[in-house]
XYZ file of N, CA, C and O in Angstrom:
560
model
N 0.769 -62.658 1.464
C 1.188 -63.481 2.581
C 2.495 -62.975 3.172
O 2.635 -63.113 4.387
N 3.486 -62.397 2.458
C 4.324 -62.148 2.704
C 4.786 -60.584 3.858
O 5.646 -60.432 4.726
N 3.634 -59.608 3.244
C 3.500 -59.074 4.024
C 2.892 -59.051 5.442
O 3.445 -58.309 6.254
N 1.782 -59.797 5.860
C 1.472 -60.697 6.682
C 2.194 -60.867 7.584
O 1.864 -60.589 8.737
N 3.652 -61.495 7.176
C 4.800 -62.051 8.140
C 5.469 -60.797 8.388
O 5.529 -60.297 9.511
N 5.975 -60.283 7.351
C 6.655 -58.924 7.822
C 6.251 -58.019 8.405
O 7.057 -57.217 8.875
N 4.969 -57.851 8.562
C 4.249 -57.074 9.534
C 3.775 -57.733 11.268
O 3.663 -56.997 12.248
N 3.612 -58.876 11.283
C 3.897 -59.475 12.666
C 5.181 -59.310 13.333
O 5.326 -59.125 14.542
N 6.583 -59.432 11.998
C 7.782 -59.520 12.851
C 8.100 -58.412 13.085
O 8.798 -58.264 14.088
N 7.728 -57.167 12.267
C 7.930 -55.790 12.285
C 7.563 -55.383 14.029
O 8.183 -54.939 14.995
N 6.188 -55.837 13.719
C 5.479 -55.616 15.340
C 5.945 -56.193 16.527
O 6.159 -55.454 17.488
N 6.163 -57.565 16.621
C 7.201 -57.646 17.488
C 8.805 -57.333 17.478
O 9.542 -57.585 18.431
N 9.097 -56.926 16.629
C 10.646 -56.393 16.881
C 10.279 -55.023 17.795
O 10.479 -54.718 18.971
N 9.711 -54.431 16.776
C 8.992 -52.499 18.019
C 8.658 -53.243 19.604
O 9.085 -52.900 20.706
N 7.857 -54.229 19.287
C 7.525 -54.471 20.771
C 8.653 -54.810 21.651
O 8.632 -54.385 22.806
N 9.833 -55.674 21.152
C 10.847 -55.662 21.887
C 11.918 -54.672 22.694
O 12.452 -54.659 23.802
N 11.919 -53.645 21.186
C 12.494 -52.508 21.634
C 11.954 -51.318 23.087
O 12.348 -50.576 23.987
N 10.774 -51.904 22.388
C 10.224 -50.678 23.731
C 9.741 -51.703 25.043
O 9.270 -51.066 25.986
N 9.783 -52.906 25.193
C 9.929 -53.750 26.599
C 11.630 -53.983 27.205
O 11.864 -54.588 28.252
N 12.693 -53.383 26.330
C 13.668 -53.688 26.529
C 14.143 -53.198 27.798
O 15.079 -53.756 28.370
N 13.382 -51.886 28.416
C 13.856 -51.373 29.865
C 12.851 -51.772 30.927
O 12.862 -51.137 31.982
N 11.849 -52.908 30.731
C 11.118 -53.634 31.622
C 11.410 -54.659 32.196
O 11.278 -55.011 33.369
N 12.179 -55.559 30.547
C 12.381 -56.821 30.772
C 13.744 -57.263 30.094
O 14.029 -58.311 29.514
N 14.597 -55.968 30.391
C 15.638 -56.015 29.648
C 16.694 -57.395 30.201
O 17.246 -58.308 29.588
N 16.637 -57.015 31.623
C 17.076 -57.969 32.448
C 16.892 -59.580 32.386
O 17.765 -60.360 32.766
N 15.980 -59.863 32.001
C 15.444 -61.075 32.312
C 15.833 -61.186 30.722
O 16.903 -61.773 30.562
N 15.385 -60.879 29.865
C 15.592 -61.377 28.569
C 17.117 -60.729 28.020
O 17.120 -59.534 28.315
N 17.890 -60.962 27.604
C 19.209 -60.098 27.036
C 19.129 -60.052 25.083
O 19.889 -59.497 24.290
N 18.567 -60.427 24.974
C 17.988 -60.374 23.462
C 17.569 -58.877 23.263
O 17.945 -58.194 22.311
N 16.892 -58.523 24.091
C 15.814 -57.344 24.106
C 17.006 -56.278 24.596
O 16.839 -55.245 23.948
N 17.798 -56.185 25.222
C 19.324 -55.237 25.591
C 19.684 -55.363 24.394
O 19.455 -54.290 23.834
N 20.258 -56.313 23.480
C 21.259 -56.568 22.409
C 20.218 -56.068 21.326
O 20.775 -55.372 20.477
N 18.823 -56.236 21.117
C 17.924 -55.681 19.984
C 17.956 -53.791 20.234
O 17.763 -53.074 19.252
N 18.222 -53.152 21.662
C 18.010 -52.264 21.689
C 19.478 -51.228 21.182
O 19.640 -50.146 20.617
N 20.501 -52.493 21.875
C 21.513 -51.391 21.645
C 21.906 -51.679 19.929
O 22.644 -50.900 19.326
N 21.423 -52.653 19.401
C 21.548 -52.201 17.637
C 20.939 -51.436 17.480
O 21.497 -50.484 16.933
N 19.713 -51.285 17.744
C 19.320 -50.192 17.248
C 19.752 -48.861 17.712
O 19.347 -47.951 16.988
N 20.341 -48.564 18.546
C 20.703 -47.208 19.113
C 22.398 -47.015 18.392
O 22.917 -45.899 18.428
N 22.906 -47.825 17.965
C 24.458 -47.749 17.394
C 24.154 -48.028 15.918
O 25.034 -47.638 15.151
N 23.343 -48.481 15.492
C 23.657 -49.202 14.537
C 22.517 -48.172 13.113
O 21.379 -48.559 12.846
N 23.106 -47.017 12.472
C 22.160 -45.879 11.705
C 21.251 -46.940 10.657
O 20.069 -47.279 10.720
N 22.095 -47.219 9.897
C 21.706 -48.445 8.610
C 20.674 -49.209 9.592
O 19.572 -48.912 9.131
N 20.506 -49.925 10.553
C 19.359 -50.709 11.109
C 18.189 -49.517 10.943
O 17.152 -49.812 10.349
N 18.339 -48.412 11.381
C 17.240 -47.817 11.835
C 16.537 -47.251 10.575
O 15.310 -47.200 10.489
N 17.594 -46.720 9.355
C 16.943 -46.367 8.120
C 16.384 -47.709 7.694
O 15.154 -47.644 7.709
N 16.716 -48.611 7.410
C 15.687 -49.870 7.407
C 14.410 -50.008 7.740
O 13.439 -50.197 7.008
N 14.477 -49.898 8.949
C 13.433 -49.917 9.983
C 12.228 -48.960 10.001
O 11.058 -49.142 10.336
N 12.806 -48.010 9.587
C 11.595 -46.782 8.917
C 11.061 -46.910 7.473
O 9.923 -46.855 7.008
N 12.387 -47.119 6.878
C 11.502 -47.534 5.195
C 10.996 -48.576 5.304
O 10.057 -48.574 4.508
N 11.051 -49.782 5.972
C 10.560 -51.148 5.853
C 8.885 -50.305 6.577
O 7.804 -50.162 6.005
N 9.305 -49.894 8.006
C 7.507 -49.485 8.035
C 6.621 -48.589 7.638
O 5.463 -48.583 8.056
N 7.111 -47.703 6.748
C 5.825 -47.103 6.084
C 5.332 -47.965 4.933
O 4.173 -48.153 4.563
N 6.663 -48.528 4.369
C 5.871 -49.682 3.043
C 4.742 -50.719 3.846
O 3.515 -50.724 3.751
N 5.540 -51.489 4.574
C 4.092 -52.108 5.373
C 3.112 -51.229 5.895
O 2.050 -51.851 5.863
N 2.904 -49.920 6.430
C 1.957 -49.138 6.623
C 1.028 -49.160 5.465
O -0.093 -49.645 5.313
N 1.812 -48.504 4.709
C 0.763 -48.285 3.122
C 0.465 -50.102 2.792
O -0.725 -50.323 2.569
N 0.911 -50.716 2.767
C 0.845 -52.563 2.098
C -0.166 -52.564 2.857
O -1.253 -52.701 2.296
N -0.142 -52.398 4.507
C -1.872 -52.691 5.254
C -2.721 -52.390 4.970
O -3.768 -53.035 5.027
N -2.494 -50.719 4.344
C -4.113 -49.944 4.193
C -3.983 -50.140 2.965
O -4.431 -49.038 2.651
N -3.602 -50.903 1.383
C -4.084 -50.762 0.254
C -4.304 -52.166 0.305
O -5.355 -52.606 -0.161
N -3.903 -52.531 0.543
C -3.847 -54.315 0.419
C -3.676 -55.134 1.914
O -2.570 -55.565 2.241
N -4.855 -55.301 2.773
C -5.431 -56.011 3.614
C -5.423 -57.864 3.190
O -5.356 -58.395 2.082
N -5.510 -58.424 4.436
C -6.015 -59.340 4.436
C -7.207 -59.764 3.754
O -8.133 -58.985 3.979
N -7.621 -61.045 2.744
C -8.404 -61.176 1.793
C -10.274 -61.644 2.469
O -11.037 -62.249 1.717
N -10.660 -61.289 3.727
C -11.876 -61.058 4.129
C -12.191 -59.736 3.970
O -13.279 -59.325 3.567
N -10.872 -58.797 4.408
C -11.409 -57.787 4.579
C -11.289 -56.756 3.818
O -10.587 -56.765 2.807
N -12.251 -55.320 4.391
C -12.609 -53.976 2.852
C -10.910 -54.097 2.227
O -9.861 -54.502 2.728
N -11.205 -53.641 1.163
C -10.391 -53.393 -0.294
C -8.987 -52.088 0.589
O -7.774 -52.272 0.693
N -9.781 -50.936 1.039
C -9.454 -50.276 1.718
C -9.059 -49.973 3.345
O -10.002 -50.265 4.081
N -7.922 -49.475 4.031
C -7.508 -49.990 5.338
C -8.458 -50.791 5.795
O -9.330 -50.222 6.452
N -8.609 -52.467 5.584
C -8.856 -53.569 5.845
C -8.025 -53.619 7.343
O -8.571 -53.522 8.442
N -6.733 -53.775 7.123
C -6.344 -54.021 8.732
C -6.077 -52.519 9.363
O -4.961 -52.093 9.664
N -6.982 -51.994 9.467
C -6.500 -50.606 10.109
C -6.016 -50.865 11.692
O -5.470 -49.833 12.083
N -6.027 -51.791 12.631
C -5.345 -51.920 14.092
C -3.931 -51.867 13.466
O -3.275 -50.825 13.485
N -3.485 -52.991 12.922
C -1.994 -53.453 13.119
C -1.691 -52.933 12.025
O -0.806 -53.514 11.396
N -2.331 -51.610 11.379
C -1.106 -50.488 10.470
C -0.958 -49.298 11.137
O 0.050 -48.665 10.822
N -1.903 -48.658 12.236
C -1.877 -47.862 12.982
C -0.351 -47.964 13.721
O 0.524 -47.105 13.828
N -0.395 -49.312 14.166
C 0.801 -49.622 15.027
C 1.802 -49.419 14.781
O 2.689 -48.757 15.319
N 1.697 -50.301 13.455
C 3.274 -50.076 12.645
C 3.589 -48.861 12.278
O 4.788 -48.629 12.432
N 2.820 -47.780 11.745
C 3.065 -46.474 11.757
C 3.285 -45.668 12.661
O 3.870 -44.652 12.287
N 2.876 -45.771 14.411
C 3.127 -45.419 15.635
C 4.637 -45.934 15.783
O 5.456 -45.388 16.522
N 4.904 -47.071 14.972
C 6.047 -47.500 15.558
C 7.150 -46.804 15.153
O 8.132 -46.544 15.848
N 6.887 -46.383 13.528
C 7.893 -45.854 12.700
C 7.859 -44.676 13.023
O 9.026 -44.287 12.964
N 6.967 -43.551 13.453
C 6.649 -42.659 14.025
C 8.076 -42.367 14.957
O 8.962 -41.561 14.672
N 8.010 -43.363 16.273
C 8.971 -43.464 17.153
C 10.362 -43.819 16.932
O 11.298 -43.123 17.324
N 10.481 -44.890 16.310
C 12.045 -45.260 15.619
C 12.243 -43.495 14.696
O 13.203 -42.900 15.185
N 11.714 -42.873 13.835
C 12.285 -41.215 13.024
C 12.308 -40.802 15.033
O 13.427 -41.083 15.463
N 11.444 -40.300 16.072
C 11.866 -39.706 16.859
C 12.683 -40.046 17.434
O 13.291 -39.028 17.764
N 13.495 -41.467 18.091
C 14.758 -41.866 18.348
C 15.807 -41.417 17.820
O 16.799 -40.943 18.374
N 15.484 -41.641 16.198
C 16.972 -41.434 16.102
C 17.215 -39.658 15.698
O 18.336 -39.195 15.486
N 15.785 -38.733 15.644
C 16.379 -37.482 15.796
C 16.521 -36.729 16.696
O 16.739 -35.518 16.746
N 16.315 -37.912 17.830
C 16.446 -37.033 19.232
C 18.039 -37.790 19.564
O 18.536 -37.181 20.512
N 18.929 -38.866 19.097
C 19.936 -39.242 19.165
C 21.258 -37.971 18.806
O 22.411 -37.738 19.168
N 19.961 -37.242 17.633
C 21.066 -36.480 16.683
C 21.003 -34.946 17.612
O 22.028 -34.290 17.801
N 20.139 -34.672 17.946
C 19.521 -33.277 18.879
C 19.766 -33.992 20.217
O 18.776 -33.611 20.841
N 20.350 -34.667 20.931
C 20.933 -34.699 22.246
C 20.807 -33.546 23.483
O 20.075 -33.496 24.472
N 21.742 -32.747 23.024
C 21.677 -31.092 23.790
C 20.863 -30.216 23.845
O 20.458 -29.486 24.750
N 20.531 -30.391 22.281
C 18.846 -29.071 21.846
C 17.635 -29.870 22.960
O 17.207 -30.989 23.243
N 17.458 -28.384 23.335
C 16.459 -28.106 23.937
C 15.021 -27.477 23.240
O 14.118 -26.828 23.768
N 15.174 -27.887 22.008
C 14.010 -27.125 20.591
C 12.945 -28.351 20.839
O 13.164 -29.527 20.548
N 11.985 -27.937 21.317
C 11.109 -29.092 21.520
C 10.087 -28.085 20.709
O 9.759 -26.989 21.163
N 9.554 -28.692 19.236
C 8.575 -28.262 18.306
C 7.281 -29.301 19.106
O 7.395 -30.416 19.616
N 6.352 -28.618 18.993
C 4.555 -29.655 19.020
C 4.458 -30.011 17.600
O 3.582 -29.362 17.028
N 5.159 -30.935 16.773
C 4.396 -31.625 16.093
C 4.100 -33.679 15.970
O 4.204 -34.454 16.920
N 3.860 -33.925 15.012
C 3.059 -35.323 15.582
C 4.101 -36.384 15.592
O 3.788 -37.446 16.131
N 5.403 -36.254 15.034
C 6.690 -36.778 15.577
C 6.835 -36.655 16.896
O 6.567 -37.662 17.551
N 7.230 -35.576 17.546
C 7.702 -34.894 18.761
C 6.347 -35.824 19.994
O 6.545 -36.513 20.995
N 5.215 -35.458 19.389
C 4.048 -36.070 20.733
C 3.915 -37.701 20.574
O 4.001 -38.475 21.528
N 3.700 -38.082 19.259
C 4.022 -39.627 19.076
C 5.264 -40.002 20.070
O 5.084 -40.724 21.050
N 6.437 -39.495 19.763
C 7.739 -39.779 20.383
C 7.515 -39.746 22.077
O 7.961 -40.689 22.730
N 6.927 -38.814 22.647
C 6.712 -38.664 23.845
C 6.030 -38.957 24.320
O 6.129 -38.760 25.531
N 4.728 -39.689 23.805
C 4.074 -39.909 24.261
C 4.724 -41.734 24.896
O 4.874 -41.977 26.093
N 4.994 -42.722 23.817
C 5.541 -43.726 23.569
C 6.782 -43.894 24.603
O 6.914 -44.776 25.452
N 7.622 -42.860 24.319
C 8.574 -42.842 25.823
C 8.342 -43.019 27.464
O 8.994 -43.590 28.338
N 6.647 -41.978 27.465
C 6.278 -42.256 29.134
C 5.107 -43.385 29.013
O 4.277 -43.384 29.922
N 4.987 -44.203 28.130
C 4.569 -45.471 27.810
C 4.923 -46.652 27.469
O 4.043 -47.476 27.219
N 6.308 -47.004 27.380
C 6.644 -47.611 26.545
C 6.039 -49.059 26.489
O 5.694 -49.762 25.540
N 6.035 -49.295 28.180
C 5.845 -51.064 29.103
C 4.410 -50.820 28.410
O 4.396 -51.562 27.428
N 3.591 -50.338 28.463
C 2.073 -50.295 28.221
C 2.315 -49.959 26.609
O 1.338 -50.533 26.130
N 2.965 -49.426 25.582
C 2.385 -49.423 24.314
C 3.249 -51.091 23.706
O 2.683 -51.696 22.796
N 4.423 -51.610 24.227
C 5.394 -52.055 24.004
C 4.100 -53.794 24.567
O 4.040 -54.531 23.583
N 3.582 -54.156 25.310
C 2.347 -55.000 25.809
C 0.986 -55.162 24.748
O 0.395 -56.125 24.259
N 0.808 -53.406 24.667
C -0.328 -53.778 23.175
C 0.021 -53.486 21.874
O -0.802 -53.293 20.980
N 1.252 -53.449 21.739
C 2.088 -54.373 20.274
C 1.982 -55.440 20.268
O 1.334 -55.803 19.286
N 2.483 -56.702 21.262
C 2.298 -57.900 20.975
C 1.276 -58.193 21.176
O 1.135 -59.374 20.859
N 0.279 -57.715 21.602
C -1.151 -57.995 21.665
C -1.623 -57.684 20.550
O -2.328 -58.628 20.194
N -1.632 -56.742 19.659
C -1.646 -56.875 18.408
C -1.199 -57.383 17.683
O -1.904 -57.688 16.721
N 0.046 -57.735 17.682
C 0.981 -58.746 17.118
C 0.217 -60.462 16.975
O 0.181 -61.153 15.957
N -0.273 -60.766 18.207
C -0.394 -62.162 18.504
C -2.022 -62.357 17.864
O -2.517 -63.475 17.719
N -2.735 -61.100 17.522
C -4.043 -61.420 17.521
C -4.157 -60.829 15.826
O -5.178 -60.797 15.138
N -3.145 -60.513 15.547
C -2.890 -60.673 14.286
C -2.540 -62.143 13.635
O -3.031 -62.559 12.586
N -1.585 -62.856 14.469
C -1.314 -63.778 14.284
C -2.432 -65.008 14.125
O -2.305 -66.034 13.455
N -3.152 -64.745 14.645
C -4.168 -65.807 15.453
C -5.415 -66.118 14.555
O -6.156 -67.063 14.284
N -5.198 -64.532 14.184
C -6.964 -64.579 13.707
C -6.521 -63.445 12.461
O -6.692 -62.249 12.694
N -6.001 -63.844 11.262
C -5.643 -62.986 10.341
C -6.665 -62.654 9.106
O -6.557 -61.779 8.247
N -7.774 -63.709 9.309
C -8.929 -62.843 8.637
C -10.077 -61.814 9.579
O -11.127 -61.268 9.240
N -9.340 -61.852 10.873
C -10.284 -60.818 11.520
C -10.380 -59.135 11.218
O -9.282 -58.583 11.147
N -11.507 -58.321 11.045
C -10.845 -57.425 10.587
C -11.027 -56.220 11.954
O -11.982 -55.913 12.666
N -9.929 -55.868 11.892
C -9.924 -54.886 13.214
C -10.095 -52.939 12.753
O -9.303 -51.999 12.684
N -11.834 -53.154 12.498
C -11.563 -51.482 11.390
C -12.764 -51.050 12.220
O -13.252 -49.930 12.065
């Protein structure tokens, strides 16, 4: 159960971060969630170890309708897309100037999510909420 919760709030916190230059304005929560995370290192190592444990917690241990095995495979995909992006934030914080742009699945996750954010940052909480809603549904 516990993971459950930490994986909804996980999902909407990512979702905040990446609606924060849509609806930054209108909401100031979503400015103040973004700029911790951009100042604040300790938030973000958190934020990555907290989501691969819920990554792996989704796919070994699902919700109790569903397979034994990635049972919730939607909303661990996510959370791993998410953590994906929070490691490319903060090593593109640290590489500023470098112009070393490697093709691997950090680097395209990261970029991809950047010229997406309003649209991946929309079907987070849509995953988020339909996680919420319907938590023996299984989305595999």
């Amino acid at each position: 159960m516990q993971l459950y919760v930490l994986s909804i709030a996980y999902l909407l916190f990512g979702a905040g971060l990446l609606l924060a230059d849509s609806y930054g304005l209108s909401f100031a929560l979503l400015l103040s969630m973004r700029y911790a995370f951009r100042t604040k290192r300790g938030l973000r190592i958190v934020l990555i170890i907290l989501g691969l444990l819920i990554a792996l917690g989704l796919c070994f241990f699902p919700m109790d309708p569903g397979p034994v095995f990635l049972g919730d495979f939607i909303p661990m995909l996510n959370i791993f897309s998410l953590m994906l992006y929070y490691i490319f934030r903060s090593m593109r914080g640290l590489e500023e100037g470098n112009a070393n742009d490697e093709d691997s699945v950090l680097d395209a996750t990261g970029r991809y999510m950047e010229r997406n954010k309003r649209n991946v940052g929309v079907l987070t909480v849509v995953v988020a909420s339909v996680h919420f809603l319907a938590p023996q549904l299984v989305l595999l």
